Amino acid sequence: MVDVLLGLQWGDEGKGKVVDYLAEKYDVVARFQGGPNAGHTLVLNGKKHVLHTIPSGVFREGVINIIGNGVVIDPITLRREMENLHNAGVAFKENLYISKKAHLILPSHRYLDAVMEASKGQSKIGSTLRGIGPTYTDKIARRGLRIGDIFSADFGKRYNDLKADHLEMASVYPAVDFDFAAEDAKWMEAVSYLKEYNFVEGEYFINKLLDSGKTVLAEGAQGSMLDIDFGTYPFVTSSNTITAGVCNGLGVAPSRIGEVIGITKAYCTRVGGGPFPTELHDETGERIRKAGGEFGATTGRPRRCGWIDLPQLKYTIMLSGVTQLVLTKADVLNEFDTVSAATAYQYPDGTISEEVPYDMVNTVIVPQYKQYSGWNSSLEGIHNFEDFPQQLQDYILDLQAYLAVPFTMISVGPERESLIIRERVSV
Ligand code: GDP
Ligand code: IMO
Ligand code: MG
């Protein structure tokens, strides 16, 4: 079975931490989409590690980690990540497998990302500028390079041809600073470095593992509201971040999917541009940002903060068929007298609805809030749900009743151990 773990908001829900925790129970952890726009943080023995392309199972001995065909790979960042892991003494090389069908991010994809974003002015997406959009564009346009191509005799020529295409496309935009000579050289060196790793026909590889009874945890990147089809378009990323993305990002059939574990923070954040109905532009938003350390793991940008949005969560739970929920960062709200949750939206014509509008960018919806008493106490040292302050228990049970899916895990700190398991996980 393939169980899935994915973010239900706009990313950074704490996926890395929870995958690292769960990885112990699985034989395989696999990334199925996204690329180095992701930043998944794990805190082990007080040391922080941030992963961008490598699955968050690498810190668990014996776990197989797969970078699936749906992922886009920048050899420069992947090499850097691998070197960081080596330097930290993590043995992962034997157990890391890369699908040959994963597409390559070229330096000229990053350049295109930069010139296109710069030309957008006010309507910037707020991209991480890792070349994600242009790389998936080339994949769909059927002219991309895949990582399996690095072994082909004419790879250098194909690289130069694609780069020339990119430069021509970029020429309609004002230029930005970019050291092509240095980036190209670094990229080619990184490609040589990667050649020693395990490249596989990912779809056969994973299906054989499944046939032999192995269990797989698929690790989502980004969040469901950044999904290319169902997110706050056009302020989205360029891949399918929902459960459907697992099937084409790994080559597994829908019938293989088991549990779908959705993660939400006890509040909500977004980094980059685009709609965010429950965003707090006041002191409370600032307090959450400070208490939660809400600064991007990839770009360091301050994250926008607001209250948890239940209609939004209901929407993403529906899209992914979520069977259990994880609540993270509950501890961040420890010192709030009251905590709010949006339960519906008021539309411009006055109607109240629990549905997300077609066009979140131009439809001004006003969230309707329910207020809860805060718990005003530390959660340190608590290992059981029943030992939580009553107010926190009430808050979680009320969210659960609204969302109609059980919260099976509650995270109360960045460390691997700070996770309270309530009931069913899987496997
Ligand atoms: P991801 O992209 O979903 O993996 O999440 P990020 O790593 O980008 O952001 C989550 C941040 O919150 C990281 O700094 C984590 O170390 C931290 N974190 C995760 N879970 C908790 C939690 O329950 N409480 C607190 N205080 N921090 C957490
Ligand atoms: P993880 O996996 C939060 C956002 C960017 C931008 C938009 C498009 O750590 O949760 P892109 O670089 O894909 O062209 O950016 O998506 N974004 C993320 N926000 N967490 C992420 O990943 C994100 N990956 C992309 O900020 O608004
Ligand atoms: Mg992140």
Short mmCIF file of C-alpha atoms and ligand atoms in Angstrom, two decimals:
data_model
loop_
_atom_site.label_atom_id
_atom_site.label_comp_id
_atom_site.label_asym_id
_atom_site.label_seq_id
_atom_site.Cartn_x
_atom_site.Cartn_y
_atom_site.Cartn_z
CA MET A 1 0.00 0.00 0.00
CA VAL A 2 1.02 3.57 -0.60
CA ASP A 3 0.04 5.87 2.24
CA VAL A 4 0.21 9.56 1.48
CA LEU A 5 1.20 12.48 3.63
CA LEU A 6 0.52 15.96 2.29
CA GLY A 7 0.00 19.58 3.29
CA LEU A 8 -3.58 20.86 3.32
CA GLN A 9 -2.82 24.59 3.34
CA TRP A 10 -0.27 26.74 1.45
CA GLY A 11 2.80 24.69 2.40
CA ASP A 12 5.15 24.53 5.39
CA GLU A 13 2.65 22.65 7.53
CA GLY A 14 5.44 20.58 9.09
CA LYS A 15 5.53 17.73 6.55
CA GLY A 16 9.27 17.06 6.97
CA LYS A 17 8.97 16.61 10.70
CA VAL A 18 6.00 14.27 10.50
CA VAL A 19 7.41 12.21 7.60
CA ASP A 20 10.64 11.77 9.55
CA TYR A 21 8.63 10.51 12.51
CA LEU A 22 6.48 8.15 10.43
CA ALA A 23 9.35 6.90 8.22
CA GLU A 24 10.31 4.40 10.89
CA LYS A 25 7.08 2.52 10.25
CA TYR A 26 7.54 2.32 6.46
CA ASP A 27 9.97 0.54 4.13
CA VAL A 28 10.01 3.33 1.56
CA VAL A 29 9.55 7.12 1.51
CA ALA A 30 8.98 8.73 -1.89
CA ARG A 31 8.72 12.30 -3.13
CA PHE A 32 6.26 12.55 -6.03
CA GLN A 33 6.22 16.20 -7.13
CA GLY A 34 7.77 19.62 -6.67
CA GLY A 35 11.47 20.27 -6.42
CA PRO A 36 13.86 22.56 -4.59
CA ASN A 37 11.07 25.09 -4.02
CA ALA A 38 10.26 22.82 -1.06
CA GLY A 39 12.01 23.23 2.27
CA HIS A 40 11.27 20.45 4.75
CA THR A 41 12.74 20.96 8.21
CA LEU A 42 13.69 18.17 10.61
CA VAL A 43 15.09 18.73 14.07
CA LEU A 44 17.05 15.79 15.40
CA ASN A 45 18.91 15.93 18.70
CA GLY A 46 18.68 19.69 18.62
CA LYS A 47 20.21 19.94 15.14
CA LYS A 48 18.19 21.41 12.29
CA HIS A 49 18.29 19.85 8.79
CA VAL A 50 16.45 21.27 5.77
CA LEU A 51 15.70 18.98 2.82
CA HIS A 52 14.64 20.30 -0.59
CA THR A 53 14.64 17.34 -3.00
CA ILE A 54 15.65 14.35 -0.90
CA PRO A 55 12.79 12.54 0.90
CA SER A 56 12.51 13.04 4.66
CA GLY A 57 13.07 9.32 5.31
CA VAL A 58 16.86 9.63 4.92
CA PHE A 59 17.49 9.91 8.63
CA ARG A 60 15.93 6.50 9.31
CA GLU A 61 18.27 3.58 8.87
CA GLY A 62 17.24 1.02 6.29
CA VAL A 63 14.45 3.12 4.76
CA ILE A 64 14.53 3.29 0.95
CA ASN A 65 14.12 6.82 -0.38
CA ILE A 66 12.83 7.48 -3.88
CA ILE A 67 12.83 10.70 -5.87
CA GLY A 68 9.94 10.05 -8.23
CA ASN A 69 9.44 10.94 -11.88
CA GLY A 70 7.07 13.76 -10.92
CA VAL A 71 9.86 15.66 -9.14
CA VAL A 72 11.99 18.28 -10.89
CA ILE A 73 15.68 18.13 -10.00
CA ASP A 74 18.31 20.82 -9.95
CA PRO A 75 21.64 18.93 -9.86
CA ILE A 76 23.31 21.85 -8.08
CA THR A 77 20.90 21.90 -5.15
CA LEU A 78 20.65 18.10 -5.02
CA ARG A 79 24.45 17.80 -4.85
CA ARG A 80 24.59 20.41 -2.08
CA GLU A 81 21.95 18.55 -0.12
CA MET A 82 23.84 15.28 -0.53
CA GLU A 83 27.07 16.87 0.62
CA ASN A 84 25.36 18.37 3.67
CA LEU A 85 24.04 14.93 4.58
CA HIS A 86 27.47 13.34 4.10
CA ASN A 87 29.01 16.04 6.29
CA ALA A 88 26.41 15.37 8.96
CA GLY A 89 27.43 11.70 8.90
CA VAL A 90 24.14 10.44 7.45
CA ALA A 91 24.55 7.25 5.42
CA PHE A 92 21.92 7.46 2.69
CA LYS A 93 23.64 6.80 -0.64
CA GLU A 94 22.87 3.09 -0.88
CA ASN A 95 19.21 3.66 -0.09
CA LEU A 96 18.48 6.62 -2.36
CA TYR A 97 16.95 5.91 -5.77
CA ILE A 98 16.24 8.49 -8.45
CA SER A 99 13.68 7.92 -11.20
CA LYS A 100 15.27 8.45 -14.60
CA LYS A 101 12.08 10.16 -15.74
CA ALA A 102 12.40 13.07 -13.30
CA HIS A 103 12.92 16.31 -15.24
CA LEU A 104 16.02 18.46 -14.98
CA ILE A 105 16.07 22.09 -13.90
CA LEU A 106 18.70 23.89 -16.00
CA PRO A 107 20.34 27.18 -14.98
CA SER A 108 18.45 28.74 -17.89
CA HIS A 109 15.15 27.60 -16.30
CA ARG A 110 16.10 29.58 -13.21
CA TYR A 111 17.00 32.51 -15.43
CA LEU A 112 13.62 32.34 -17.17
CA ASP A 113 11.87 32.17 -13.79
CA ALA A 114 13.76 35.31 -12.72
CA VAL A 115 13.09 37.43 -15.82
CA MET A 116 9.43 36.41 -16.00
CA GLU A 117 8.80 37.17 -12.31
CA ALA A 118 10.67 40.49 -12.55
CA SER A 119 8.47 41.55 -15.47
CA LYS A 120 5.23 40.87 -13.55
CA GLY A 121 5.57 43.84 -11.20
CA GLN A 122 2.60 44.00 -8.78
CA SER A 123 1.19 40.65 -9.92
CA LYS A 124 4.29 38.66 -8.95
CA ILE A 125 3.58 35.07 -7.89
CA GLY A 126 6.30 35.32 -5.28
CA SER A 127 8.03 32.29 -6.79
CA THR A 128 11.00 30.79 -4.98
CA LEU A 129 12.85 31.36 -8.30
CA ARG A 130 14.14 27.80 -8.34
CA GLY A 131 13.08 27.33 -11.99
CA ILE A 132 10.05 25.21 -11.11
CA GLY A 133 7.50 26.82 -13.46
CA PRO A 134 9.73 26.89 -16.57
CA THR A 135 10.86 23.27 -16.00
CA TYR A 136 7.32 21.91 -15.74
CA THR A 137 6.41 24.10 -18.74
CA ASP A 138 9.08 22.33 -20.80
CA LYS A 139 7.88 18.95 -19.57
CA ILE A 140 4.35 19.67 -20.76
CA ALA A 141 5.64 21.25 -23.97
CA ARG A 142 7.51 17.99 -24.63
CA ARG A 143 10.95 19.48 -24.92
CA GLY A 144 12.36 18.98 -21.40
CA LEU A 145 15.45 17.03 -20.42
CA ARG A 146 15.08 14.13 -18.01
CA ILE A 147 17.73 13.06 -15.54
CA GLY A 148 18.12 9.70 -17.31
CA ASP A 149 19.33 11.70 -20.34
CA ILE A 150 22.60 12.57 -18.59
CA PHE A 151 23.88 9.16 -19.70
CA SER A 152 23.13 9.72 -23.40
CA ALA A 153 25.91 10.52 -25.85
CA ASP A 154 24.35 13.70 -27.17
CA PHE A 155 23.44 15.13 -23.74
CA GLY A 156 25.77 18.14 -24.14
CA LYS A 157 24.19 19.07 -27.44
CA ARG A 158 20.66 18.70 -26.12
CA TYR A 159 21.57 20.85 -23.15
CA ASN A 160 22.97 23.58 -25.39
CA ASP A 161 19.96 23.47 -27.72
CA LEU A 162 17.50 23.80 -24.85
CA LYS A 163 19.51 26.59 -23.28
CA ALA A 164 19.57 28.44 -26.61
CA ASP A 165 15.76 28.12 -26.79
CA HIS A 166 15.50 29.53 -23.27
CA LEU A 167 17.72 32.48 -24.07
CA GLU A 168 15.58 33.28 -27.07
CA MET A 169 12.41 33.07 -24.96
CA ALA A 170 14.01 35.24 -22.27
CA SER A 171 15.06 37.90 -24.77
CA VAL A 172 11.57 39.44 -24.79
CA TYR A 173 11.97 40.34 -21.08
CA PRO A 174 14.35 42.84 -19.52
CA ALA A 175 17.56 41.01 -18.58
CA VAL A 176 18.56 40.32 -14.97
CA ASP A 177 22.02 39.59 -13.57
CA PHE A 178 22.99 35.95 -14.03
CA ASP A 179 26.45 34.44 -14.32
CA PHE A 180 25.81 31.79 -16.97
CA ALA A 181 29.44 30.71 -17.29
CA ALA A 182 29.72 29.96 -13.57
CA GLU A 183 26.25 28.38 -13.26
CA ASP A 184 26.72 26.16 -16.33
CA ALA A 185 30.06 24.93 -15.03
CA LYS A 186 28.66 24.20 -11.58
CA TRP A 187 25.68 22.44 -13.09
CA MET A 188 27.79 20.17 -15.34
CA GLU A 189 30.06 19.30 -12.41
CA ALA A 190 27.02 18.43 -10.32
CA VAL A 191 25.69 16.22 -13.12
CA SER A 192 28.98 14.27 -13.13
CA TYR A 193 28.80 13.97 -9.36
CA LEU A 194 25.28 12.55 -9.51
CA LYS A 195 26.23 9.83 -11.99
CA GLU A 196 27.44 7.60 -9.13
CA TYR A 197 23.99 7.46 -7.60
CA ASN A 198 21.26 4.86 -8.16
CA PHE A 199 19.08 5.66 -11.16
CA VAL A 200 16.06 3.46 -11.72
CA GLU A 201 13.00 2.92 -13.85
CA GLY A 202 11.05 4.39 -10.97
CA GLU A 203 7.65 2.97 -11.90
CA TYR A 204 8.94 -0.61 -12.13
CA PHE A 205 11.10 -0.15 -9.06
CA ILE A 206 8.28 1.01 -6.80
CA ASN A 207 5.69 -1.46 -8.12
CA LYS A 208 8.09 -4.37 -7.55
CA LEU A 209 8.65 -3.18 -4.00
CA LEU A 210 4.89 -2.99 -3.48
CA ASP A 211 4.38 -6.45 -5.00
CA SER A 212 6.90 -7.85 -2.54
CA GLY A 213 4.85 -6.45 0.33
CA LYS A 214 6.83 -3.31 1.10
CA THR A 215 5.04 -0.27 2.47
CA VAL A 216 5.45 3.18 0.96
CA LEU A 217 4.87 6.63 2.38
CA ALA A 218 4.48 9.28 -0.34
CA GLU A 219 5.72 12.67 0.89
CA GLY A 220 3.98 15.69 -0.55
CA ALA A 221 5.66 19.02 -1.14
CA GLN A 222 4.04 22.46 -1.13
CA GLY A 223 0.40 22.47 -0.05
CA SER A 224 -2.97 21.65 -1.57
CA MET A 225 -3.86 25.33 -2.02
CA LEU A 226 -0.77 25.66 -4.26
CA ASP A 227 -2.00 22.85 -6.54
CA ILE A 228 -1.83 23.81 -10.22
CA ASP A 229 -5.49 22.85 -10.83
CA PHE A 230 -7.24 23.52 -7.52
CA GLY A 231 -5.06 26.09 -5.77
CA THR A 232 -5.48 29.85 -5.78
CA TYR A 233 -4.64 30.06 -9.48
CA PRO A 234 -2.48 31.72 -10.81
CA PHE A 235 -0.79 32.08 -7.41
CA VAL A 236 0.14 28.40 -7.31
CA THR A 237 3.07 26.14 -8.05
CA SER A 238 3.30 24.10 -11.27
CA SER A 239 2.51 20.59 -10.06
CA ASN A 240 -0.35 18.56 -8.62
CA THR A 241 0.21 18.64 -4.89
CA ILE A 242 -2.88 16.57 -4.00
CA THR A 243 -3.23 12.78 -3.76
CA ALA A 244 -3.86 12.51 -7.51
CA GLY A 245 -0.27 13.68 -8.02
CA VAL A 246 1.02 10.56 -6.26
CA CYS A 247 -0.18 8.29 -9.06
CA ASN A 248 1.46 10.11 -11.93
CA GLY A 249 4.42 11.29 -9.88
CA LEU A 250 5.46 7.75 -8.92
CA GLY A 251 3.75 5.51 -11.45
CA VAL A 252 1.44 3.78 -8.99
CA ALA A 253 -2.20 2.96 -9.66
CA PRO A 254 -4.98 4.65 -7.64
CA SER A 255 -5.93 1.24 -6.21
CA ARG A 256 -2.58 1.18 -4.41
CA ILE A 257 -3.40 4.25 -2.29
CA GLY A 258 -4.22 3.54 1.35
CA GLU A 259 -4.32 6.10 4.14
CA VAL A 260 -4.16 9.76 3.21
CA ILE A 261 -2.74 11.80 6.06
CA GLY A 262 -3.36 15.53 5.74
CA ILE A 263 -1.40 18.08 7.75
CA THR A 264 -2.57 21.48 8.93
CA LYS A 265 -1.08 23.97 11.30
CA ALA A 266 -3.21 25.11 14.24
CA TYR A 267 -3.26 28.42 12.32
CA CYS A 268 -2.38 29.19 8.72
CA THR A 269 0.55 30.65 6.78
CA ARG A 270 1.40 31.53 3.22
CA VAL A 271 4.65 32.69 1.67
CA GLY A 272 4.65 34.63 -1.60
CA GLY A 273 1.74 36.44 -3.24
CA GLY A 274 -1.91 35.50 -3.67
CA PRO A 275 -5.19 35.27 -1.79
CA PHE A 276 -5.27 34.31 1.89
CA PRO A 277 -8.75 35.02 3.31
CA THR A 278 -7.91 34.63 7.01
CA GLU A 279 -4.64 36.58 6.87
CA LEU A 280 -4.06 38.82 9.90
CA HIS A 281 -2.48 42.15 9.04
CA ASP A 282 -2.35 43.20 12.67
CA GLU A 283 -0.37 42.61 15.82
CA THR A 284 -1.89 39.13 16.25
CA GLY A 285 -0.44 38.06 12.88
CA GLU A 286 2.91 39.43 13.96
CA ARG A 287 2.70 37.50 17.25
CA ILE A 288 2.02 34.25 15.43
CA ARG A 289 4.94 34.88 13.05
CA LYS A 290 7.27 35.47 15.96
CA ALA A 291 6.06 32.63 18.15
CA GLY A 292 6.03 30.19 15.22
CA GLY A 293 9.35 31.32 13.72
CA GLU A 294 7.45 31.76 10.47
CA PHE A 295 10.25 32.46 8.01
CA GLY A 296 10.69 30.41 4.83
CA ALA A 297 12.91 27.31 5.05
CA THR A 298 13.99 27.81 1.41
CA THR A 299 14.06 31.57 0.89
CA GLY A 300 14.04 32.98 4.44
CA ARG A 301 11.09 35.26 3.55
CA PRO A 302 8.67 36.14 6.38
CA ARG A 303 5.55 34.01 6.06
CA ARG A 304 2.14 35.69 6.10
CA CYS A 305 0.11 34.45 9.09
CA GLY A 306 -3.59 34.11 9.92
CA TRP A 307 -6.20 31.89 11.56
CA ILE A 308 -7.00 28.36 10.52
CA ASP A 309 -9.56 28.30 7.69
CA LEU A 310 -11.98 25.36 7.99
CA PRO A 311 -13.86 25.75 4.66
CA GLN A 312 -10.45 25.82 2.95
CA LEU A 313 -9.44 22.65 4.82
CA LYS A 314 -12.73 20.95 3.99
CA TYR A 315 -12.04 21.68 0.32
CA THR A 316 -8.54 20.17 0.35
CA ILE A 317 -9.65 17.19 2.45
CA MET A 318 -12.27 16.52 -0.23
CA LEU A 319 -9.77 16.81 -3.09
CA SER A 320 -7.29 14.37 -1.57
CA GLY A 321 -9.62 11.92 0.18
CA VAL A 322 -7.94 12.60 3.51
CA THR A 323 -8.54 9.80 6.04
CA GLN A 324 -6.68 11.22 9.03
CA LEU A 325 -5.39 14.59 10.11
CA VAL A 326 -2.26 15.92 11.80
CA LEU A 327 -2.37 19.19 13.70
CA THR A 328 1.04 20.90 13.96
CA LYS A 329 2.38 23.89 15.86
CA ALA A 330 -0.38 23.86 18.47
CA ASP A 331 2.31 25.03 20.91
CA VAL A 332 2.71 28.27 18.96
CA LEU A 333 -0.69 29.41 20.28
CA ASN A 334 0.17 28.61 23.92
CA GLU A 335 0.08 32.24 25.00
CA PHE A 336 -3.04 33.43 23.22
CA ASP A 337 -6.11 34.33 25.32
CA THR A 338 -8.37 33.43 22.44
CA VAL A 339 -7.93 31.46 19.24
CA SER A 340 -10.16 31.77 16.15
CA ALA A 341 -11.14 29.54 13.24
CA ALA A 342 -13.01 30.57 10.08
CA THR A 343 -16.12 28.42 9.67
CA ALA A 344 -17.71 30.01 6.59
CA TYR A 345 -17.29 32.87 4.10
CA GLN A 346 -19.58 35.79 3.38
CA TYR A 347 -19.72 36.39 -0.38
CA PRO A 348 -20.07 39.89 -1.93
CA ASP A 349 -23.86 39.38 -2.40
CA GLY A 350 -24.26 38.70 1.33
CA THR A 351 -24.72 34.95 1.12
CA ILE A 352 -22.85 32.75 3.59
CA SER A 353 -21.18 29.69 2.17
CA GLU A 354 -18.76 26.98 3.22
CA GLU A 355 -17.42 26.67 -0.33
CA VAL A 356 -14.24 28.15 -1.71
CA PRO A 357 -14.97 30.54 -4.61
CA TYR A 358 -13.95 29.89 -8.24
CA ASP A 359 -11.78 32.97 -8.33
CA MET A 360 -10.27 33.67 -4.96
CA VAL A 361 -8.19 36.47 -6.45
CA ASN A 362 -11.07 38.69 -7.48
CA THR A 363 -13.89 37.51 -5.20
CA VAL A 364 -13.69 39.30 -1.88
CA ILE A 365 -14.93 36.81 0.70
CA VAL A 366 -15.17 37.75 4.36
CA PRO A 367 -14.40 34.88 6.73
CA GLN A 368 -16.90 34.25 9.53
CA TYR A 369 -15.07 33.30 12.71
CA LYS A 370 -15.74 31.14 15.71
CA GLN A 371 -13.75 32.05 18.80
CA TYR A 372 -12.28 29.60 21.29
CA SER A 373 -10.74 30.14 24.74
CA GLY A 374 -6.97 29.86 24.65
CA TRP A 375 -5.20 27.31 26.88
CA ASN A 376 -2.55 29.72 28.14
CA SER A 377 -0.11 27.07 29.24
CA SER A 378 2.93 25.18 28.08
CA LEU A 379 2.46 21.77 26.43
CA GLU A 380 5.93 20.56 27.31
CA GLY A 381 6.18 17.09 28.77
CA ILE A 382 2.67 16.08 27.69
CA HIS A 383 2.48 12.69 25.99
CA ASN A 384 -1.27 12.01 25.89
CA PHE A 385 -4.13 13.88 24.32
CA GLU A 386 -6.10 13.49 27.55
CA ASP A 387 -3.40 15.45 29.40
CA PHE A 388 -3.75 18.50 27.17
CA PRO A 389 -5.40 21.54 28.76
CA GLN A 390 -9.19 21.19 28.40
CA GLN A 391 -9.40 24.26 26.12
CA LEU A 392 -6.96 22.71 23.64
CA GLN A 393 -8.83 19.40 23.70
CA ASP A 394 -12.09 21.24 23.06
CA TYR A 395 -10.54 23.24 20.23
CA ILE A 396 -9.19 20.12 18.49
CA LEU A 397 -12.40 18.13 18.96
CA ASP A 398 -14.45 21.01 17.57
CA LEU A 399 -12.22 21.27 14.46
CA GLN A 400 -12.48 17.51 14.06
CA ALA A 401 -16.27 17.60 14.26
CA TYR A 402 -16.40 20.32 11.61
CA LEU A 403 -13.93 18.58 9.28
CA ALA A 404 -15.39 15.10 9.86
CA VAL A 405 -11.93 13.49 9.83
CA PRO A 406 -10.04 12.48 13.01
CA PHE A 407 -6.91 14.20 14.21
CA THR A 408 -4.66 11.22 14.86
CA MET A 409 -1.45 13.14 15.57
CA ILE A 410 -0.80 16.44 17.32
CA SER A 411 2.61 18.06 17.01
CA VAL A 412 3.68 20.33 19.84
CA GLY A 413 7.27 21.19 18.95
CA PRO A 414 9.84 20.93 16.13
CA GLU A 415 11.65 17.88 17.57
CA ARG A 416 10.93 14.37 16.29
CA GLU A 417 9.68 13.34 19.74
CA SER A 418 7.20 16.20 20.17
CA LEU A 419 4.33 14.34 18.61
CA ILE A 420 1.27 12.97 20.36
CA ILE A 421 -0.30 9.97 18.71
CA ARG A 422 -3.99 9.57 19.36
CA GLU A 423 -4.98 6.51 17.43
CA ARG A 424 -4.78 4.97 13.95
CA VAL A 425 -1.81 5.77 11.75
CA SER A 426 -1.42 2.74 9.46
CA VAL A 427 0.78 0.00 8.04
P1 GDP B 1 7.29 21.64 5.62
O1 GDP B 1 7.69 22.39 4.40
O2 GDP B 1 5.83 21.28 5.61
O3 GDP B 1 8.16 20.44 5.91
O4 GDP B 1 7.47 22.65 6.85
P2 GDP B 1 8.73 23.65 7.09
O5 GDP B 1 9.88 22.85 7.54
O6 GDP B 1 8.92 24.55 5.93
O7 GDP B 1 8.14 24.56 8.25
C1 GDP B 1 7.70 24.04 9.46
C2 GDP B 1 8.52 24.68 10.59
O8 GDP B 1 7.88 24.44 11.81
C3 GDP B 1 9.91 24.09 10.73
O9 GDP B 1 10.77 25.09 11.22
C4 GDP B 1 9.71 22.99 11.77
O10 GDP B 1 10.90 22.70 12.50
C5 GDP B 1 8.70 23.63 12.66
N1 GDP B 1 7.74 22.71 13.32
C6 GDP B 1 7.17 21.58 12.85
N2 GDP B 1 6.25 21.11 13.71
C7 GDP B 1 6.24 21.97 14.76
C8 GDP B 1 5.46 22.06 15.96
O11 GDP B 1 4.59 21.26 16.24
N3 GDP B 1 5.72 23.12 16.79
C9 GDP B 1 6.66 24.05 16.49
N4 GDP B 1 6.84 25.05 17.34
N5 GDP B 1 7.40 24.01 15.37
C10 GDP B 1 7.18 22.99 14.51
P1 IMO B 2 7.06 23.19 1.16
O1 IMO B 2 7.21 21.84 0.52
C1 IMO B 2 5.43 27.22 0.91
C2 IMO B 2 5.08 28.99 -3.08
C3 IMO B 2 6.00 30.14 -3.40
C4 IMO B 2 5.14 30.91 -4.38
C5 IMO B 2 4.43 29.79 -5.14
C6 IMO B 2 5.09 29.41 -6.46
O2 IMO B 2 8.23 23.61 1.96
O3 IMO B 2 5.77 23.30 1.89
P2 IMO B 2 7.35 28.24 -7.18
O4 IMO B 2 8.75 28.38 -6.66
O5 IMO B 2 6.80 26.89 -7.06
O6 IMO B 2 7.24 28.82 -8.55
O7 IMO B 2 6.47 29.20 -6.23
O8 IMO B 2 4.45 28.66 -4.29
N1 IMO B 2 5.79 27.77 -2.62
C7 IMO B 2 5.80 27.34 -1.35
N2 IMO B 2 5.28 27.91 -0.24
N3 IMO B 2 6.04 26.02 0.98
C8 IMO B 2 6.55 25.43 -0.13
O9 IMO B 2 7.05 24.18 -0.11
C9 IMO B 2 6.47 26.12 -1.36
N4 IMO B 2 6.87 25.85 -2.62
C10 IMO B 2 6.44 26.86 -3.37
O10 IMO B 2 6.30 30.89 -2.24
O11 IMO B 2 4.16 31.63 -3.69
MG MG B 3 8.62 24.19 3.87
#
